[in-house]
């Protein structure tokens, strides 16, 4: 199975990325996490992206806040799919990172998830890996079924709670 790389722009981003680690672990997807910055360690970030395919990675998740160039800088160095996670890390509440991540020039795409969308980034990365991994695809189907059951149970609980109450 291809590995997923999770690249964080700073150790201060760790708490927001924990859901990605948890999701990948639950789905049985092998991953590595690294702290690399487009601005503070540009050479190391570029070297990681350049060697990622040969190192066995199938997709890269890149999470950064503020002027978030990490996902784009990595995407510039590889044709592996790159998923950007803009982070809320400044007075601009993540809008700065969202625009910096999503507004890529034509030719170098970054698949951008919601601000602080670490879990969705992990699910999307798993879906990409699952294209060639039927067992992982089955686990993703199971996770969807479990989510559906959870929502339906809440719907049932709400109807039970309101049963007998007069309409407005
Ligand atoms: C970004 O700047 C990082 O991804 C982080 O979200 C933000 C602040 O970094 P620190 O100053 O906390 O290291 O590059």
CSV table of C-alpha atoms in Angstrom, one decimal, residues 65-136:
chain,number,residue,atom,x,y,z
A,65,UNK,CA,-1.5,28.5,8.5
A,66,UNK,CA,-1.0,32.3,7.8
A,67,UNK,CA,0.6,32.8,4.4
A,68,UNK,CA,0.2,29.1,3.7
A,69,UNK,CA,2.5,28.3,0.8
A,70,UNK,CA,3.5,24.8,2.0
A,71,UNK,CA,1.0,22.8,-0.1
A,72,UNK,CA,1.7,24.7,-3.3
A,73,UNK,CA,5.5,24.6,-2.7
A,74,UNK,CA,5.3,20.8,-2.3
A,75,UNK,CA,3.0,20.4,-5.3
A,76,UNK,CA,5.5,22.3,-7.4
A,77,UNK,CA,8.0,19.5,-6.8
A,78,UNK,CA,5.9,16.4,-7.4
A,79,UNK,CA,3.1,15.0,-9.5
A,80,UNK,CA,1.7,13.1,-6.5
A,81,UNK,CA,-1.7,14.4,-5.5
A,82,UNK,CA,-1.3,17.1,-2.8
A,83,UNK,CA,-4.1,17.9,-0.4
A,84,UNK,CA,-3.9,21.3,1.3
A,85,UNK,CA,-5.3,21.9,4.8
A,86,UNK,CA,-5.5,25.7,5.5
A,87,UNK,CA,-5.2,26.3,9.2
A,88,UNK,CA,-6.7,28.9,11.5
A,89,UNK,CA,-3.5,30.3,13.0
A,90,UNK,CA,-3.9,34.1,12.9
A,91,UNK,CA,-6.2,37.1,13.5
A,92,UNK,CA,-7.6,36.4,10.0
A,93,UNK,CA,-9.2,33.1,11.3
A,94,UNK,CA,-7.8,30.9,8.5
A,95,UNK,CA,-9.1,32.9,5.6
A,96,UNK,CA,-5.5,34.0,4.8
A,97,UNK,CA,-4.4,30.3,4.7
A,98,UNK,CA,-7.4,29.2,2.7
A,99,UNK,CA,-6.8,31.7,-0.1
A,100,UNK,CA,-3.0,31.0,0.0
A,101,UNK,CA,-3.7,27.3,-0.4
A,102,UNK,CA,-6.6,27.1,-2.8
A,103,UNK,CA,-5.7,29.8,-5.3
A,104,UNK,CA,-3.1,27.8,-7.2
A,105,UNK,CA,-2.1,28.8,-10.7
A,106,UNK,CA,-3.2,26.5,-13.6
A,107,UNK,CA,-0.9,23.5,-14.0
A,108,UNK,CA,-0.1,22.9,-10.3
A,109,UNK,CA,-3.2,21.8,-8.5
A,110,UNK,CA,-3.7,21.5,-4.7
A,111,UNK,CA,-6.9,19.8,-3.6
A,112,UNK,CA,-7.9,22.1,-0.7
A,113,UNK,CA,-10.2,21.0,2.1
A,114,UNK,CA,-12.0,23.3,4.6
A,115,UNK,CA,-10.1,25.4,7.2
A,116,UNK,CA,-8.8,23.0,9.9
A,117,UNK,CA,-10.3,20.1,7.8
A,118,UNK,CA,-7.7,17.6,8.9
A,119,UNK,CA,-10.1,14.6,9.1
A,120,UNK,CA,-11.5,15.2,5.7
A,121,UNK,CA,-7.9,15.5,4.3
A,122,UNK,CA,-7.1,12.1,5.8
A,123,UNK,CA,-10.3,10.6,4.4
A,124,UNK,CA,-9.6,12.0,0.9
A,125,UNK,CA,-6.0,10.8,1.1
A,126,UNK,CA,-7.3,7.3,2.0
A,127,UNK,CA,-9.8,7.4,-0.9
A,128,UNK,CA,-6.9,8.2,-3.3
A,129,UNK,CA,-4.8,5.3,-1.9
A,130,UNK,CA,-7.9,3.1,-2.0
A,131,UNK,CA,-8.1,3.4,-5.8
A,132,UNK,CA,-5.6,0.5,-5.9
A,133,UNK,CA,-6.5,-1.1,-2.6
A,134,UNK,CA,-9.8,-2.9,-2.5
A,135,UNK,CA,-9.5,-3.8,1.3
A,136,UNK,CA,-9.1,-0.1,2.1
